[in-house]
Tab-separated table of C-alpha atoms and ligand atoms in Angstrom:
chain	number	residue	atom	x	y	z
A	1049	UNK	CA	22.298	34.493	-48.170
A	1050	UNK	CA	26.138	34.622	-49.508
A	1051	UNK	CA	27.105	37.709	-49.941
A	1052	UNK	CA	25.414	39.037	-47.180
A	1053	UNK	CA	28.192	41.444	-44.940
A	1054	UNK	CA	28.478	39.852	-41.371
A	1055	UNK	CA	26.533	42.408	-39.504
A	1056	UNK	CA	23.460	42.511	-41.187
A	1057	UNK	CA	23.885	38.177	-40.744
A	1058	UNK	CA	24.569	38.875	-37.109
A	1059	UNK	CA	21.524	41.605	-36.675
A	1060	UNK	CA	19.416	38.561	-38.403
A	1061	UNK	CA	20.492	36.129	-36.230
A	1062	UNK	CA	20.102	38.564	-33.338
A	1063	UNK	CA	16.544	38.635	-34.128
A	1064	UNK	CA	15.767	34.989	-34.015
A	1065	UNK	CA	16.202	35.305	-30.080
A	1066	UNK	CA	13.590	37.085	-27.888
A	1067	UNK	CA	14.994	39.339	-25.728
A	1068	UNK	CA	18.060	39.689	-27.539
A	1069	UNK	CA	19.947	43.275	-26.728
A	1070	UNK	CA	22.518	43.362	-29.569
A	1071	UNK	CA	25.206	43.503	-27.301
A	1072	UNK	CA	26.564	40.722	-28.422
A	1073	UNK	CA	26.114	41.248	-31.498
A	1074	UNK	CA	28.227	44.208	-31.242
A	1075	UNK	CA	30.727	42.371	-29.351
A	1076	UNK	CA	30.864	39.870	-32.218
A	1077	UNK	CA	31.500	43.101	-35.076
A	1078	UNK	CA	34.373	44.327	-32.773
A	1079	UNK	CA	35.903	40.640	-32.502
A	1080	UNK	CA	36.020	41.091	-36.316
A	1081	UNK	CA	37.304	44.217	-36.581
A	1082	UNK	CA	40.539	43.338	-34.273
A	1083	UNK	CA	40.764	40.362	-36.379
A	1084	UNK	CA	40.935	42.353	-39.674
A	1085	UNK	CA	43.754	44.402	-37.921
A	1086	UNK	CA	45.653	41.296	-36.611
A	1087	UNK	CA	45.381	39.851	-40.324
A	1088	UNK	CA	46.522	43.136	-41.790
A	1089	UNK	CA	49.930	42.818	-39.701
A	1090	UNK	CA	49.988	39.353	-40.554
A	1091	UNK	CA	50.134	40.085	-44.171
A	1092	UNK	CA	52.283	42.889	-43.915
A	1093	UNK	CA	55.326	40.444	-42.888
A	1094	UNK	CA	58.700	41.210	-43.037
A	1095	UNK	CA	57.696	44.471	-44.834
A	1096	UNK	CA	56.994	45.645	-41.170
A	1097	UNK	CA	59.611	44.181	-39.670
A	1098	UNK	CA	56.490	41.230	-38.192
A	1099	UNK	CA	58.506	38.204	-38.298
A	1100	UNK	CA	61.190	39.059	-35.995
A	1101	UNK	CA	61.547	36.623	-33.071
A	1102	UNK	CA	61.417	38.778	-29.551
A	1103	UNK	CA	62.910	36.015	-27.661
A	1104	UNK	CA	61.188	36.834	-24.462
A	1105	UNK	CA	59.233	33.612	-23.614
A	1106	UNK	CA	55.599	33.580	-22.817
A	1107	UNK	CA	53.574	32.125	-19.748
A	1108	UNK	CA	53.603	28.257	-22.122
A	1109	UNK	CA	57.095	28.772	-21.995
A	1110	UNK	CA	56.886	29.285	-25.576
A	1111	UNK	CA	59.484	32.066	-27.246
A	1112	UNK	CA	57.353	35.312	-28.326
A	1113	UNK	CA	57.494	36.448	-31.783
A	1114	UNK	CA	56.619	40.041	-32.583
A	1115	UNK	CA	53.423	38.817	-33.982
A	1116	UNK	CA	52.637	37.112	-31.592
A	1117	UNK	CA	52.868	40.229	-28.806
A	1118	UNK	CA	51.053	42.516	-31.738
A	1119	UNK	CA	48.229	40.236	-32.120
A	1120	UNK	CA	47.840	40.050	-28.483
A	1121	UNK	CA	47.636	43.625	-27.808
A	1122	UNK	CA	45.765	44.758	-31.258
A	1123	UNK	CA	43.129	42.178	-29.908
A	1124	UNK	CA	43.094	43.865	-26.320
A	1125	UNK	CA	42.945	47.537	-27.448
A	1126	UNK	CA	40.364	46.612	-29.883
A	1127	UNK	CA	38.049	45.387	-26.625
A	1128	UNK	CA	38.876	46.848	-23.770
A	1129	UNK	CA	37.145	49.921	-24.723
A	1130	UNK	CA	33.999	48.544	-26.018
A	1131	UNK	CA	31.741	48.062	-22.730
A	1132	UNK	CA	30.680	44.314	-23.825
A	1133	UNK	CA	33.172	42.843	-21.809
A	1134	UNK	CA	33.955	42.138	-17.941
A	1135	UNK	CA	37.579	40.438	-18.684
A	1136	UNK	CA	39.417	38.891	-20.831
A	1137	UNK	CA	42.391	35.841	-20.735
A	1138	UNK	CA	44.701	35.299	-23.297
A	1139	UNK	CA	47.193	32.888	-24.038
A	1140	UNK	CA	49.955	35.148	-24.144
A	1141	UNK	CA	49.157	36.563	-20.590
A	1142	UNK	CA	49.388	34.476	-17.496
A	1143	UNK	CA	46.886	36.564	-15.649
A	1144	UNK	CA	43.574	37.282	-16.732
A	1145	UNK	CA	43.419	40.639	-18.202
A	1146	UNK	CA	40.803	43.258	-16.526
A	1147	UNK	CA	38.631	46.173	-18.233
A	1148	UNK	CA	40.516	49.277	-17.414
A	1149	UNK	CA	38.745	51.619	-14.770
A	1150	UNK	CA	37.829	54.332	-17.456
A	1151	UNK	CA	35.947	51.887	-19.428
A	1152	UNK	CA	32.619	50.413	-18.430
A	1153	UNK	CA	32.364	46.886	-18.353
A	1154	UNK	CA	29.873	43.894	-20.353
A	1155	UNK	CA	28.107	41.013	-19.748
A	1156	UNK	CA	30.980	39.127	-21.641
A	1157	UNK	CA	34.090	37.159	-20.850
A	1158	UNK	CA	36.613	36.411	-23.753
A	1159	UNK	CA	39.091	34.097	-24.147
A	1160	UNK	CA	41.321	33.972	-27.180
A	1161	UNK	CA	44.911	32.815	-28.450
A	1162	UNK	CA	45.599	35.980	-30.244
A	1163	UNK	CA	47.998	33.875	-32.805
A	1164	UNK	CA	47.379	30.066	-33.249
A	1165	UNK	CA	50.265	28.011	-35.077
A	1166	UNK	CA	52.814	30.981	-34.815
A	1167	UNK	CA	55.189	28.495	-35.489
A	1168	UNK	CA	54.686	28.962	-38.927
A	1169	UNK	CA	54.970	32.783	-39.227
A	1170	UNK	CA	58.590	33.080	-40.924
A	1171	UNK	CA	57.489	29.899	-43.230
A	1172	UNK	CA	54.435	31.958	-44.451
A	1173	UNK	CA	52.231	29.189	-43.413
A	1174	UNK	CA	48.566	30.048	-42.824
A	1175	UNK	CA	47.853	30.922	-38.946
A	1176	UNK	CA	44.934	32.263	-37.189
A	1177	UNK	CA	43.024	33.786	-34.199
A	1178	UNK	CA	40.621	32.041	-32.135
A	1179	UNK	CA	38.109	33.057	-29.692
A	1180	UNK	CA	35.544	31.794	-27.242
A	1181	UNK	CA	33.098	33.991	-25.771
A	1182	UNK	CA	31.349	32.915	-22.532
A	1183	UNK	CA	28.704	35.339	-19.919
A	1184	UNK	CA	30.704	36.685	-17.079
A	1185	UNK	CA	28.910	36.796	-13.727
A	1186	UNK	CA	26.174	38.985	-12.624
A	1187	UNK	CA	26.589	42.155	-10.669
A	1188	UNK	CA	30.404	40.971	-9.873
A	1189	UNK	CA	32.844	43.986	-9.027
A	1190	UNK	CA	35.902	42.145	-9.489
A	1191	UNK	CA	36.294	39.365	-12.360
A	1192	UNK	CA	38.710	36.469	-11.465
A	1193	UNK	CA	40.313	33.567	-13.389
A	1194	UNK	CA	37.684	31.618	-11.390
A	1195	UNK	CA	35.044	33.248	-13.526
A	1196	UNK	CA	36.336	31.829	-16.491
A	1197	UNK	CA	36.332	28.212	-15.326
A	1198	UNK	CA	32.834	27.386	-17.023
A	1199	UNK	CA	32.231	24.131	-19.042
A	1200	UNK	CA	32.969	24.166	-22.902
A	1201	UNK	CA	29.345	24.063	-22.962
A	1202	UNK	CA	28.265	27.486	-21.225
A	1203	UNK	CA	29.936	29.530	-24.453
A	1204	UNK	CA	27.809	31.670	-26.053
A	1205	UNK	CA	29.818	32.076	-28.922
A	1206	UNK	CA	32.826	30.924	-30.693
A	1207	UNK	CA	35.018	31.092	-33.711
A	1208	UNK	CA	38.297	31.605	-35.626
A	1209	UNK	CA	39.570	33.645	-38.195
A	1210	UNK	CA	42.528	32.273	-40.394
A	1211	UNK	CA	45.136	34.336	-41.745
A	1212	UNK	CA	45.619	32.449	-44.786
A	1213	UNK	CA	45.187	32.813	-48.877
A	1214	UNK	CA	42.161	34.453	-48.304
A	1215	UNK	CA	41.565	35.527	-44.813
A	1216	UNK	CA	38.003	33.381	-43.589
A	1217	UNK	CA	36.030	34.093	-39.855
A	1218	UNK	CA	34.618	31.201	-38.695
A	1219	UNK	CA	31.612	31.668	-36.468
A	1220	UNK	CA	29.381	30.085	-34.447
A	1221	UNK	CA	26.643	31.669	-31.565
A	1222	UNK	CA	25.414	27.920	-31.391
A	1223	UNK	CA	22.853	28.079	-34.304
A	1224	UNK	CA	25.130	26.451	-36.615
A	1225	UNK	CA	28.516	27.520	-38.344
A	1226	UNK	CA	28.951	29.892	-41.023
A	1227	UNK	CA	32.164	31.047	-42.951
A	1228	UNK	CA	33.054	34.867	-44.024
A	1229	UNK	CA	35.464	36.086	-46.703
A	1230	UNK	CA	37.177	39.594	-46.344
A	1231	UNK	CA	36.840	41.166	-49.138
A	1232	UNK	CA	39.494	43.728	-49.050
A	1233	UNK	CA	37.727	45.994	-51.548
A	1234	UNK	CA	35.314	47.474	-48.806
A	1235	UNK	CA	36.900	46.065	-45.924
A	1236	UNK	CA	34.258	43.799	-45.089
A	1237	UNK	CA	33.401	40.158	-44.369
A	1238	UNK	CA	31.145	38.859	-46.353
A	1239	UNK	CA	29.205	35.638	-46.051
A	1240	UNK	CA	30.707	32.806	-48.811
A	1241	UNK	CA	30.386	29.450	-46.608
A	1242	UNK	CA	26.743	28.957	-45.281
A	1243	UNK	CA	25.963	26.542	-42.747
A	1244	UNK	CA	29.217	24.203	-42.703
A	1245	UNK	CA	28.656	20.751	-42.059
A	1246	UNK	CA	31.798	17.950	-41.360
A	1247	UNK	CA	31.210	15.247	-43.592
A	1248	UNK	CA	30.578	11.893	-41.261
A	1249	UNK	CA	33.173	10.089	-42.847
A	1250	UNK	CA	36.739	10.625	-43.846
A	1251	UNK	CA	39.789	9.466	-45.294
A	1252	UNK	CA	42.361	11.905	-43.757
A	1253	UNK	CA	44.092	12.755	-40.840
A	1254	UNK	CA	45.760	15.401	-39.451
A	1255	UNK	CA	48.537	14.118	-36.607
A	1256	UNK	CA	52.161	14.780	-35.507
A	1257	UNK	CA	53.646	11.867	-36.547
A	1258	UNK	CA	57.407	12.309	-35.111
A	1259	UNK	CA	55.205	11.656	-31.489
A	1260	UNK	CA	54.728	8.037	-32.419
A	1261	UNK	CA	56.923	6.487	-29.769
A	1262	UNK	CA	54.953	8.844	-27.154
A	1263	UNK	CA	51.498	7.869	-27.902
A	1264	UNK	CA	48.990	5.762	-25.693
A	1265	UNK	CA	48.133	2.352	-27.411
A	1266	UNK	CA	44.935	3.272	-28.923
A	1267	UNK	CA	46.055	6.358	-30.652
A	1268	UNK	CA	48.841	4.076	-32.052
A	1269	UNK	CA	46.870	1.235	-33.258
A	1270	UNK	CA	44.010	4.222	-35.087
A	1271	UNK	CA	47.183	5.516	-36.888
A	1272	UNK	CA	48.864	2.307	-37.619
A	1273	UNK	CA	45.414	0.876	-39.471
A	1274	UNK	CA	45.174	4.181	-40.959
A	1275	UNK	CA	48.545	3.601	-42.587
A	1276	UNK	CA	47.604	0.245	-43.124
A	1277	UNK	CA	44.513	0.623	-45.010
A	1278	UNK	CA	42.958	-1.835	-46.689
A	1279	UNK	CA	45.452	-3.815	-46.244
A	1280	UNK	CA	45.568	-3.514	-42.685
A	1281	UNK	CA	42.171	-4.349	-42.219
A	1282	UNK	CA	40.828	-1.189	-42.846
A	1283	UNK	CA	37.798	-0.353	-45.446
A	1284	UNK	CA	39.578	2.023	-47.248
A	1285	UNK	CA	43.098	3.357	-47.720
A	1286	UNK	CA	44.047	7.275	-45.675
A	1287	UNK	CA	45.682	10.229	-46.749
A	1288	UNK	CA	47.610	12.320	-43.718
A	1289	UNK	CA	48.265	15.508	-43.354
A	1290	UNK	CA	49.741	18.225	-40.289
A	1291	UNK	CA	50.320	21.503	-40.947
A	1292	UNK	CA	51.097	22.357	-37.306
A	1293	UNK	CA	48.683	25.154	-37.230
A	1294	UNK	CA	45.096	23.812	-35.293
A	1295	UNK	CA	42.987	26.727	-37.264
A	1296	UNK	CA	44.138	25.401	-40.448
A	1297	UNK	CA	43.533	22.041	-39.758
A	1298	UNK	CA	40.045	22.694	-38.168
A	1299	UNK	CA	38.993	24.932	-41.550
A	1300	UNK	CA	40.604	21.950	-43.388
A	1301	UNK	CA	37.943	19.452	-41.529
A	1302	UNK	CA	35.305	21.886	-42.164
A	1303	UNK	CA	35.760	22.146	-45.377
A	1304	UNK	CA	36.167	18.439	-46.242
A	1305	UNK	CA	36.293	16.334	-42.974
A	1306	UNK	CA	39.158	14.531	-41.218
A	1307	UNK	CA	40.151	13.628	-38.029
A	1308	UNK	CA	42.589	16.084	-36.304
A	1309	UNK	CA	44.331	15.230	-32.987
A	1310	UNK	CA	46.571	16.168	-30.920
A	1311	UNK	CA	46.371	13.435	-28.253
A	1312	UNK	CA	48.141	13.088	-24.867
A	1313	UNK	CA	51.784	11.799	-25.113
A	1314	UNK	CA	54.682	10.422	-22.945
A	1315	UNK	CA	56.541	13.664	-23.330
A	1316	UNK	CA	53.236	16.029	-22.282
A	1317	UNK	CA	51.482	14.055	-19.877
A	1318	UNK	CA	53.229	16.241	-16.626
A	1319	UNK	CA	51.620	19.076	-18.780
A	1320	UNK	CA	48.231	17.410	-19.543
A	1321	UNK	CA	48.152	17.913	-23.579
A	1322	UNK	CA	49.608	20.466	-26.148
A	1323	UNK	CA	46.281	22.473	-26.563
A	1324	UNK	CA	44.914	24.697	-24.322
A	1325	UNK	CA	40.772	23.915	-22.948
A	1326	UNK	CA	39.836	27.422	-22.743
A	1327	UNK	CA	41.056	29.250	-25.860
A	1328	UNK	CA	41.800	26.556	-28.346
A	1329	UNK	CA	39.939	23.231	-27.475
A	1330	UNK	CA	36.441	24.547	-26.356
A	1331	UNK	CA	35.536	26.928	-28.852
A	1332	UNK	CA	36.774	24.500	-32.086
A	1333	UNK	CA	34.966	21.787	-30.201
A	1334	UNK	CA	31.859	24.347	-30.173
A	1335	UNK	CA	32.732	24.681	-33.768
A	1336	UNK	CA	33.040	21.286	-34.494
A	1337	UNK	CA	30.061	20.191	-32.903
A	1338	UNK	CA	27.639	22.881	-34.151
A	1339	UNK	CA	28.842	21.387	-37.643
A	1340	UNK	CA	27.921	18.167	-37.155
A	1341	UNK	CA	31.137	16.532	-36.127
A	1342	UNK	CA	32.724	15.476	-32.372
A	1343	UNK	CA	35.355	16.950	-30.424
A	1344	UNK	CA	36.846	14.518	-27.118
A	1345	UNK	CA	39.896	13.926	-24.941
A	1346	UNK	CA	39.729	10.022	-25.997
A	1347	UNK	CA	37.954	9.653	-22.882
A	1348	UNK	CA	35.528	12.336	-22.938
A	1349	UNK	CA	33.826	15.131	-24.581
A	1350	UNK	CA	35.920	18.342	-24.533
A	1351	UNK	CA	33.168	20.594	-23.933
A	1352	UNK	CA	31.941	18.951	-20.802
A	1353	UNK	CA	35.242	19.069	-19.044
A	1354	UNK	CA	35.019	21.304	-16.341
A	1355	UNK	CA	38.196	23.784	-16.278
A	1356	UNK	CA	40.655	24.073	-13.635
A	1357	UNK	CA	43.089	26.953	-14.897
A	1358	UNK	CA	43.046	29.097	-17.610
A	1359	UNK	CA	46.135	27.433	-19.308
A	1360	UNK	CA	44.983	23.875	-19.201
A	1361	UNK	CA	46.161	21.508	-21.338
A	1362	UNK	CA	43.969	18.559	-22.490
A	1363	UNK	CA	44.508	15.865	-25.150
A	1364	UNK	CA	42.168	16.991	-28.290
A	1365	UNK	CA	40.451	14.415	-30.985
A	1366	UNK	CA	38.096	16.190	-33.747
A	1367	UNK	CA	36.413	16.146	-36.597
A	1368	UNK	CA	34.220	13.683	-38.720
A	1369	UNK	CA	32.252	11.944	-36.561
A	1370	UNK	CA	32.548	8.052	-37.360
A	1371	UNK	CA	36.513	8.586	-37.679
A	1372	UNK	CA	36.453	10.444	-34.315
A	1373	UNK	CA	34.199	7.562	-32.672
A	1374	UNK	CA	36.101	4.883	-33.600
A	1375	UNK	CA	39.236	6.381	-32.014
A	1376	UNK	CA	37.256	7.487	-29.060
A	1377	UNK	CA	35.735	3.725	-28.425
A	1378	UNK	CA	40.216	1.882	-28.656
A	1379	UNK	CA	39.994	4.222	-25.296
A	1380	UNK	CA	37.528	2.117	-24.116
B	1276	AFP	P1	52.249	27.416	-31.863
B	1276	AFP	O1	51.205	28.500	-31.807
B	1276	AFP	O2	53.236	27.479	-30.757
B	1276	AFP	O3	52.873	27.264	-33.220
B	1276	AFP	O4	51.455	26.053	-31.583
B	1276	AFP	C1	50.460	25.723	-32.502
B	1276	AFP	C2	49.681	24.593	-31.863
B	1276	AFP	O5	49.214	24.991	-30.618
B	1276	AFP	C3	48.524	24.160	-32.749
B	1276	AFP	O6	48.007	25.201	-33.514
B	1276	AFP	C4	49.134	23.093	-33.631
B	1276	AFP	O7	48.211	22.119	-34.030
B	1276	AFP	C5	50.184	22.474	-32.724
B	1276	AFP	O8	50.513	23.463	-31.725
B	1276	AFP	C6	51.438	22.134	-33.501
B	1276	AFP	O9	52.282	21.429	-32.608
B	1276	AFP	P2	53.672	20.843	-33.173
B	1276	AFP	O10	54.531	22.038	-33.470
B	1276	AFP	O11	54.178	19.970	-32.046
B	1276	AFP	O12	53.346	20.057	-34.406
């Protein structure tokens, strides 16, 4: 019930499934923990010297900023340790990253983008940290990037937490979504958003609209009507909005519906798409899906693609389902 702390919701949710050992369970408390750290730095700004740009560039080809390389390694040392995990990939590391020899090693793979929409750091903008957790393989020695290439649909668990005016973890272990609060008074997340649903309809949408000239024809004629409204044909008139940060827009949808995308483009199609499968587009479209809603390419669902390399790109439509279907079926 809201205001119950998130372990004693995990520990109940741990005991809805026979056999359960609580590992991941524990896994799931130490995910929060290094998120609580990573927000902590996030909040501490320029008062820690955070937003300064590092100007080394990162495997995306993306400049690093220092919060971006302390995220990533606050997240790291906050795991590596714990025995839950085989591996881990990140989007700030080109290789997967392994368990170091004095540690023991999990049942779990992890892979996260340590800071989402770090474009917005030294505009104060809310950001976040997003995670997918999949089963590594059985009785393997040595973990490879190969292990990681499983379907959106073989996660066990996913979720976000966004750095924002309140900092919220979004969760799912595929029994449904639920949304926890820090409360910085004991240091604790604390449940506040029970069983998130996207509403089926919506009148917003979330979309880079200085892309226009690069889009594919359907994604162009869904955004024209939208801008149309009713008197383009439409039932109703939209609102838009883009905030260039994909946790903020996929709390947003949660919260209220939309349709977010960031589709495939002219400019992006040598690359695939702007999101990445593994650590961005699988575990919202977990998310998404677990609260009701759809996540797809345009052309097919996101979490039965089956990966090819840890930094794929694809094309990413999501959110409330009838919006999200109608652009889906112009691909047709
Ligand atoms: P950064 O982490 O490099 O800021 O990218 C954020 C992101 O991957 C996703 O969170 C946003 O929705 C999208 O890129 C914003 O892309 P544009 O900057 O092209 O609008």
């Amino acid at each position: 019930m809201i205001g119950q702390q998130l372990t004693q919701f995990l520990i109940n949710e741990q005991r809805k499934v026979p056999g359960a050992t609580g590992e991941l369970t524990l896994l799931l408390n130490d995910i929060a923990s290094a998120c609580k750290a990573i927000g902590h730095e996030v909040n501490r700004g320029a008062l820690a010297g955070n937003l300064d740009v590092i100007g080394t560039e990162n495997v995306q080809g993306e400049v690093q900023k220092k919060l971006d390389i302390l995220s990533n390694d606050i997240f790291i040392r906050s795991l590596e340790w714990t025995g839950h995990l085989a591996a881990m990939a990140s989007e700030e590391n080109d290789e997967i990253i392994p368990i170091p020899a004095e540690y023991p090693r999990g049942k779990y793979l992890v892979a996260f983008d340590p800071l989402d929409g770090s474009s917005n750091i030294e505009v104060n903008l809310s950001i976040g940290t997003i995670f997918s957790v999949m089963r590594a393989p059985e009785g393997k020695a040595t973990i490879t990037a190969e292990d990681f290439m499983q379907k959106g649909t073989a996660q066990v668990a996913a979720g976000f937490c966004i750095y924002g005016p309140t900092t919220i973890l979004i969760l799912t272990t595929g029994q449904g979504v639920n949304g926890f609060t820090l409360d910085r008074n004991v240091g604790e997340f604390v449940l506040t958003h029970p069983n998130v649903r996207v509403p089926e309809d919506t009148s917003e949408f979330a979309i880079n609209m200085s892309n226009h000239r690069f889009w594919e024809e359907p994604v162009r004629r869904y955004v024209d009507e939208c801008v149309q409204g009713k008197a383009g044909g439409r039932e109703k008139d939209f609102n838009m909005r883009w905030l260039a940060s994909m946790v903020a827009e996929v709390y947003r949808v949660l919260m209220r519906g939309g349709l977010f995308t960031y589709p495939m483009d002219e400019k992006l199609k040598s690359k695939g798409g702007r999101l990445r499968l593994l650590y961005e587009a699988n575990p919202m479209g977990f998310i998404i899906e677990q609260a009701g809603g759809v996540a797809s390419t345009g052309r097919e669902r996101i979490l039965d693609i089956q990966p090819t390399g840890v930094h794929q790109r694809v094309p990413v439509i999501l959110g409330s389902k009838n919006e999200v279907e109608r652009l889906v079926s112009y691909h047709q």
